[in-house]
Each structure stands twice: as structure tokens, then as C-alpha cells.
Short mmCIF file of C-alpha atoms and ligand atoms in Angstrom, two decimals:
data_model
loop_
_atom_site.label_atom_id
_atom_site.label_comp_id
_atom_site.label_asym_id
_atom_site.label_seq_id
_atom_site.Cartn_x
_atom_site.Cartn_y
_atom_site.Cartn_z
CA UNK A 1 0.11 0.07 0.06
CA UNK A 2 1.49 3.63 -1.02
CA UNK A 3 0.35 6.37 1.16
CA UNK A 4 2.22 9.01 -0.88
CA UNK A 5 -1.44 10.20 -2.39
CA UNK A 6 -1.98 11.37 1.20
CA UNK A 7 0.74 14.09 0.30
CA UNK A 8 -0.61 17.48 -0.34
CA UNK A 9 1.02 20.18 -2.53
CA UNK A 10 -0.83 23.38 -1.42
CA UNK A 11 -2.73 25.56 -3.99
CA UNK A 12 -1.53 29.10 -4.71
CA UNK A 13 -4.07 31.63 -3.49
CA UNK A 14 -3.74 35.36 -3.72
CA UNK A 15 -5.86 37.12 -1.03
CA UNK A 16 -6.40 36.51 2.86
CA UNK A 17 -10.24 35.73 2.19
CA UNK A 18 -8.94 32.95 -0.54
CA UNK A 19 -6.58 31.43 1.89
CA UNK A 20 -8.89 31.24 4.48
CA UNK A 21 -11.37 29.15 2.38
CA UNK A 22 -8.80 27.15 0.74
CA UNK A 23 -7.27 26.23 3.97
CA UNK A 24 -10.85 25.18 5.60
CA UNK A 25 -11.60 22.93 2.60
CA UNK A 26 -8.09 21.56 1.52
CA UNK A 27 -6.21 21.85 4.57
CA UNK A 28 -3.54 24.07 2.97
CA UNK A 29 -2.76 27.15 0.87
CA UNK A 30 0.23 28.66 -0.85
CA UNK A 31 0.71 32.52 -0.82
CA UNK A 32 3.72 34.37 -2.27
CA UNK A 33 5.02 37.97 -1.91
CA UNK A 34 5.53 37.87 1.75
CA UNK A 35 8.29 40.28 2.96
CA UNK A 36 8.78 39.53 6.41
CA UNK A 37 7.73 37.82 9.63
CA UNK A 38 5.53 40.99 10.38
CA UNK A 39 4.14 40.87 6.81
CA UNK A 40 3.27 37.07 7.50
CA UNK A 41 1.71 37.76 10.74
CA UNK A 42 -0.34 40.60 8.90
CA UNK A 43 -1.52 38.43 6.40
CA UNK A 44 -2.82 35.96 9.23
CA UNK A 45 -4.73 38.77 10.89
CA UNK A 46 -6.32 39.55 7.63
CA UNK A 47 -7.27 36.11 6.90
CA UNK A 48 -8.35 34.91 10.04
CA UNK A 49 -10.46 38.23 11.28
CA UNK A 50 -12.53 38.14 14.20
CA UNK A 51 -12.09 34.40 14.74
CA UNK A 52 -8.32 35.08 15.90
CA UNK A 53 -7.47 34.96 19.44
CA UNK A 54 -3.79 34.98 19.17
CA UNK A 55 -1.09 34.98 16.65
CA UNK A 56 2.80 35.10 17.25
CA UNK A 57 6.32 34.20 15.95
CA UNK A 58 7.40 30.77 17.38
CA UNK A 59 10.43 29.42 15.55
CA UNK A 60 13.23 30.81 13.55
CA UNK A 61 14.44 27.47 11.71
CA UNK A 62 17.86 27.62 10.65
CA UNK A 63 20.91 24.66 10.50
CA UNK A 64 22.58 26.85 13.32
CA UNK A 65 19.33 27.01 15.48
CA UNK A 66 18.51 23.07 14.90
CA UNK A 67 22.15 22.10 16.24
CA UNK A 68 22.25 24.64 19.13
CA UNK A 69 18.23 23.66 20.44
CA UNK A 70 19.36 20.07 19.60
CA UNK A 71 22.21 20.17 22.06
CA UNK A 72 20.27 21.43 24.90
CA UNK A 73 17.70 18.67 24.05
CA UNK A 74 20.01 16.06 23.95
CA UNK A 75 21.19 16.79 27.54
CA UNK A 76 17.36 16.68 29.27
CA UNK A 77 16.95 13.15 30.79
CA UNK A 78 14.83 10.48 29.65
CA UNK A 79 11.23 9.93 31.20
CA UNK A 80 10.04 7.15 33.41
CA UNK A 81 8.80 4.95 30.19
CA UNK A 82 12.64 5.33 28.76
CA UNK A 83 11.60 7.65 26.20
CA UNK A 84 13.99 10.17 25.10
CA UNK A 85 13.26 13.92 23.84
CA UNK A 86 15.04 14.63 20.37
CA UNK A 87 14.89 17.45 17.98
CA UNK A 88 15.93 17.44 14.29
CA UNK A 89 19.70 18.26 15.35
CA UNK A 90 21.02 16.99 12.05
CA UNK A 91 19.48 19.15 9.17
CA UNK A 92 20.69 16.98 6.48
CA UNK A 93 18.17 14.38 7.47
CA UNK A 94 14.59 14.49 6.66
CA UNK A 95 12.21 15.85 9.35
CA UNK A 96 9.74 13.58 11.04
CA UNK A 97 6.32 14.89 9.60
CA UNK A 98 4.41 16.21 12.62
CA UNK A 99 1.72 19.30 14.05
CA UNK A 100 3.46 22.12 15.32
CA UNK A 101 3.11 22.26 18.99
CA UNK A 102 2.42 18.71 19.56
CA UNK A 103 4.45 18.98 23.15
CA UNK A 104 1.60 21.10 24.36
CA UNK A 105 -1.55 19.11 23.44
CA UNK A 106 -4.62 20.98 23.45
CA UNK A 107 -2.66 24.14 23.55
CA UNK A 108 -1.12 23.47 20.22
CA UNK A 109 -1.95 26.08 17.42
CA UNK A 110 -4.93 25.02 15.09
CA UNK A 111 -3.32 27.62 12.23
CA UNK A 112 0.39 27.49 10.98
CA UNK A 113 2.28 29.85 8.95
CA UNK A 114 5.38 28.63 7.68
CA UNK A 115 7.31 31.36 5.78
CA UNK A 116 10.35 30.44 3.69
CA UNK A 117 12.51 33.53 4.11
CA UNK A 118 15.36 32.26 2.28
CA UNK A 119 15.27 28.70 0.77
CA UNK A 120 18.27 26.43 0.86
CA UNK A 121 20.43 26.33 -1.97
CA UNK A 122 19.98 22.53 -2.78
CA UNK A 123 17.59 20.35 -0.84
CA UNK A 124 15.13 21.12 2.00
CA UNK A 125 12.11 20.78 0.13
CA UNK A 126 9.03 20.96 2.09
CA UNK A 127 6.09 18.53 2.52
CA UNK A 128 2.62 18.38 3.73
CA UNK A 129 0.95 15.39 4.61
CA UNK A 130 -3.12 15.52 5.06
CA UNK A 131 -3.92 13.53 8.03
CA UNK A 132 -7.35 12.92 7.12
CA UNK A 133 -6.69 11.51 3.73
CA UNK A 134 -4.37 9.31 5.05
CA UNK A 135 -6.49 7.74 7.66
CA UNK A 136 -9.05 6.98 4.80
CA UNK A 137 -6.17 4.83 3.01
CA UNK A 138 -5.44 2.65 6.11
CA UNK A 139 -6.37 -1.09 6.41
CA UNK A 140 -9.87 -1.29 8.20
CA UNK A 141 -8.71 -2.47 11.44
CA UNK A 142 -5.66 0.45 11.79
CA UNK A 143 -8.20 2.89 10.80
CA UNK A 144 -10.37 1.81 13.66
CA UNK A 145 -7.63 2.04 16.21
CA UNK A 146 -6.71 5.43 15.08
CA UNK A 147 -10.37 6.86 15.39
CA UNK A 148 -11.49 4.86 18.71
CA UNK A 149 -8.23 4.07 20.83
CA UNK A 150 -6.93 6.93 23.20
CA UNK A 151 -3.16 7.09 23.28
CA UNK A 152 -0.59 9.19 25.01
CA UNK A 153 0.37 12.13 22.91
CA UNK A 154 2.51 13.62 25.03
CA UNK A 155 6.47 14.20 24.25
CA UNK A 156 8.91 12.48 26.67
CA UNK A 157 9.03 14.53 29.87
CA UNK A 158 6.22 16.58 29.16
CA UNK A 159 3.17 14.80 30.29
CA UNK A 160 -0.18 16.12 29.14
CA UNK A 161 -2.54 14.25 31.82
CA UNK A 162 -4.92 12.96 29.19
CA UNK A 163 -5.12 10.62 26.70
CA UNK A 164 -6.92 10.64 23.11
CA UNK A 165 -7.37 8.58 19.87
CA UNK A 166 -5.15 9.85 17.34
CA UNK A 167 -8.02 11.20 15.52
CA UNK A 168 -10.37 13.15 17.40
CA UNK A 169 -13.34 15.37 17.24
CA UNK A 170 -12.58 18.80 19.03
CA UNK A 171 -15.35 20.45 21.20
CA UNK A 172 -15.46 22.63 18.17
CA UNK A 173 -16.79 19.67 16.10
CA UNK A 174 -13.61 19.64 13.92
CA UNK A 175 -11.58 16.68 13.28
CA UNK A 176 -8.09 16.69 14.73
CA UNK A 177 -5.55 14.09 13.61
CA UNK A 178 -1.91 14.08 15.18
CA UNK A 179 1.22 12.48 14.43
CA UNK A 180 4.87 13.18 16.13
CA UNK A 181 7.78 10.64 16.66
CA UNK A 182 7.02 9.80 20.25
CA UNK A 183 3.47 8.87 20.33
CA UNK A 184 2.85 5.83 22.55
CA UNK A 185 0.14 3.35 23.49
CA UNK A 186 -1.69 3.22 27.09
CA UNK A 187 -1.27 -0.28 26.95
CA UNK A 188 1.72 -2.04 25.60
CA UNK A 189 -0.37 -4.36 23.45
CA UNK A 190 -0.95 -1.46 21.47
CA UNK A 191 2.35 -0.81 20.42
CA UNK A 192 2.15 -2.75 16.97
CA UNK A 193 -1.01 -0.42 15.87
CA UNK A 194 0.86 2.72 16.95
CA UNK A 195 4.09 1.75 15.10
CA UNK A 196 2.04 1.09 12.27
CA UNK A 197 0.33 4.75 12.19
CA UNK A 198 4.11 6.22 12.52
CA UNK A 199 5.18 3.98 9.63
CA UNK A 200 2.27 4.86 7.62
CA UNK A 201 2.94 8.88 8.03
CA UNK A 202 6.43 8.31 7.33
CA UNK A 203 5.71 6.51 4.10
CA UNK A 204 3.43 9.01 3.09
CA UNK A 205 6.49 11.60 3.43
CA UNK A 206 9.08 9.21 1.47
CA UNK A 207 6.60 8.56 -1.11
CA UNK A 208 4.58 11.59 -1.62
CA UNK A 209 5.06 14.43 -3.84
CA UNK A 210 7.00 17.43 -2.03
CA UNK A 211 7.32 21.23 -3.15
CA UNK A 212 10.16 23.92 -2.98
CA UNK A 213 8.97 27.22 -1.60
CA UNK A 214 11.11 30.23 -2.85
CA UNK A 215 11.64 33.55 -0.80
CA UNK A 216 8.61 34.96 0.13
CA UNK A 217 6.49 31.97 -0.15
CA UNK A 218 4.22 30.68 2.94
CA UNK A 219 2.44 27.72 3.47
CA UNK A 220 -0.72 28.38 5.22
CA UNK A 221 -1.62 24.95 7.08
CA UNK A 222 -4.57 23.53 9.03
CA UNK A 223 -2.36 22.35 11.89
CA UNK A 224 -5.09 19.95 13.35
CA UNK A 225 -5.26 18.20 9.85
CA UNK A 226 -2.09 18.42 8.18
CA UNK A 227 1.34 17.24 9.03
CA UNK A 228 4.35 19.14 7.77
CA UNK A 229 8.31 19.12 7.26
CA UNK A 230 11.08 19.51 5.23
CA UNK A 231 13.57 17.35 3.66
CA UNK A 232 17.26 17.37 4.28
CA UNK A 233 19.72 20.28 3.50
CA UNK A 234 22.68 21.58 4.58
CA UNK A 235 22.90 25.48 3.38
CA UNK A 236 23.57 27.47 6.52
CA UNK A 237 21.83 30.40 4.86
CA UNK A 238 18.47 28.79 4.82
CA UNK A 239 15.70 30.36 6.79
CA UNK A 240 11.94 29.64 7.63
CA UNK A 241 9.69 31.28 10.18
CA UNK A 242 7.15 29.27 11.78
CA UNK A 243 4.42 31.38 13.17
CA UNK A 244 1.55 30.06 15.21
CA UNK A 245 -2.06 30.93 15.20
CA UNK A 246 -4.90 30.24 17.66
CA UNK A 247 -8.80 30.78 16.47
CA UNK A 248 -11.95 30.59 18.27
CA UNK A 249 -12.22 27.07 17.35
CA UNK A 250 -8.89 25.94 18.73
CA UNK A 251 -9.27 23.43 21.81
CA UNK A 252 -7.08 25.60 24.20
CA UNK A 253 -5.44 29.16 23.78
CA UNK A 254 -2.09 29.53 25.98
CA UNK A 255 -1.82 32.87 27.44
CA UNK A 256 1.90 32.77 27.22
CA UNK A 257 4.71 32.14 24.48
CA UNK A 258 5.51 28.47 24.15
CA UNK A 259 9.08 27.56 24.83
CA UNK A 260 9.73 24.48 22.94
CA UNK A 261 13.20 23.78 23.85
CA UNK A 262 12.75 24.18 27.76
CA UNK A 263 9.22 22.65 27.75
CA UNK A 264 8.76 20.28 30.82
CA UNK A 265 12.17 21.33 32.06
CA UNK A 266 12.57 23.09 35.72
CA UNK A 267 12.75 26.69 35.30
CA UNK A 268 16.16 28.50 36.47
FE1 FE2 B 301 7.13 22.19 12.53
#
């Protein structure tokens, strides 16, 4: 079974209103001519209007930052299940597909803006995977597991205090499907099903269509439905900004800036 057909190449849009509609229906859209991080946030505000609760800069993705943040996370201890946090320290490897903010559970943003300020000279192609489309491609028993069996969505050392199916319906009535490399079952008997889901998502990345964003292009993503990432690159000048937005449909909206690198660690 090839899961590559769940890969999503975002359709180009030209206005905030069109972006809103295309993201709602198709899960992602692509816009060009975004000159700065502030312009990206301005586009997001125009797109989401009165439904916007919070928007803010989150990640400045460069090779140097990946290496520096990777070193901090590598020094953090394993959790009580022996799971160890890691971030994509080696940028020459493809990133695990993920929803941004997965460490924060219900506080993850429902809208994501990925602004390519400077593409890599070589490599670093982007990928998006439509999680809902992928669930529809799964064998029936695995799709049933994904829809019904609660699992642990926490990142090692950052407990969430609740378990949910991989695909759930939010209080606002919207589907939310999640993937990151640290998903774990509640019961060890369910490891084969969880691993099958992890493998299906990575297979979709490795067999699906990828796309290249040029300088000033921005992917706008339904972060509850679509997993994202990039393939490997080495160019030290590549720069991508990740901006997080929360709407009135988000499960929970944080009242602070979320710190991915130090999440779960004692303050001080
Ligand atoms: Fe990300």
C-alpha cells in the first residue's frame, strides 16, 4: 500500500479571504510576496479576522538553531518510560512529519504559517501530509484504532495528563489528527498499531510529492489536519519562520509564549 497520495501540494492563493477558504476546505494553501515575519502575521490577521484569538512568532528555523537547540534537548533526561526527547539536530536528514506544538497538547495552534525567508541552495524541499486523507487509506483495523483507541500524545518528559485517540473530534466539532515520533500506546499491547501509524505517516512523506518554497512564499496550514516538515539540507543560510495562530475553534489557547526547547524542564 502506498500512502504517498496523502501528500498535499498546497494550492496557490492570492488573498487572505481565499487563503482562509482553501485552508478550511483543503487543509493548506500557498501565498507568495510575503516580505517579512511581520507581513506574515499581518496576512494571518487579515485571513482569520474576528476568529483570531492569538498569533505570534514561534520558530526561526536555521541549521545553526537546529544544532544549538538539539544540544540542549539532548542533555535532557529520559522519562519514566525510557523515552528520550530529540529534535531534528542534523538538518541533512528529513524531518519527522508533525503537527507544530505537539508537546503542548490541547494548546497546540490550529493554524500554522510557514514563511520561507531564504530557501536552501540545494535540498530542503517541503512536504505536507493530509492526515485525514491518510486515515482513509489505512487498512480497516488500523483506521478503527486511529479513530477510537486513546493513546499518549505527550512528548517525553512533558506529560499531558490526558489520553485521546489519534483522530478525535474537538469541542468545536472539527477533526484533529495527530502525528509526532514519540506517540505511545496506553497499553503495551497496542505498540504494533501505534508503530503502524508512525510508519504510515513516514511512508507518506517518503513516497509523496514534495514541493519547494521560494523566498517570500508561505504555506498556510490547518495544523489540526495536516502534518508538515522538510527534507534534508545543509545550507547554513536557509531560513524559515514558523508562526502559530489560534482561532476561536482551537481546543485551548495559551496565555503565554510557548517554549519548545525548555518545555517540561524546571525553570531556573
Ligand atoms: Fe514544525
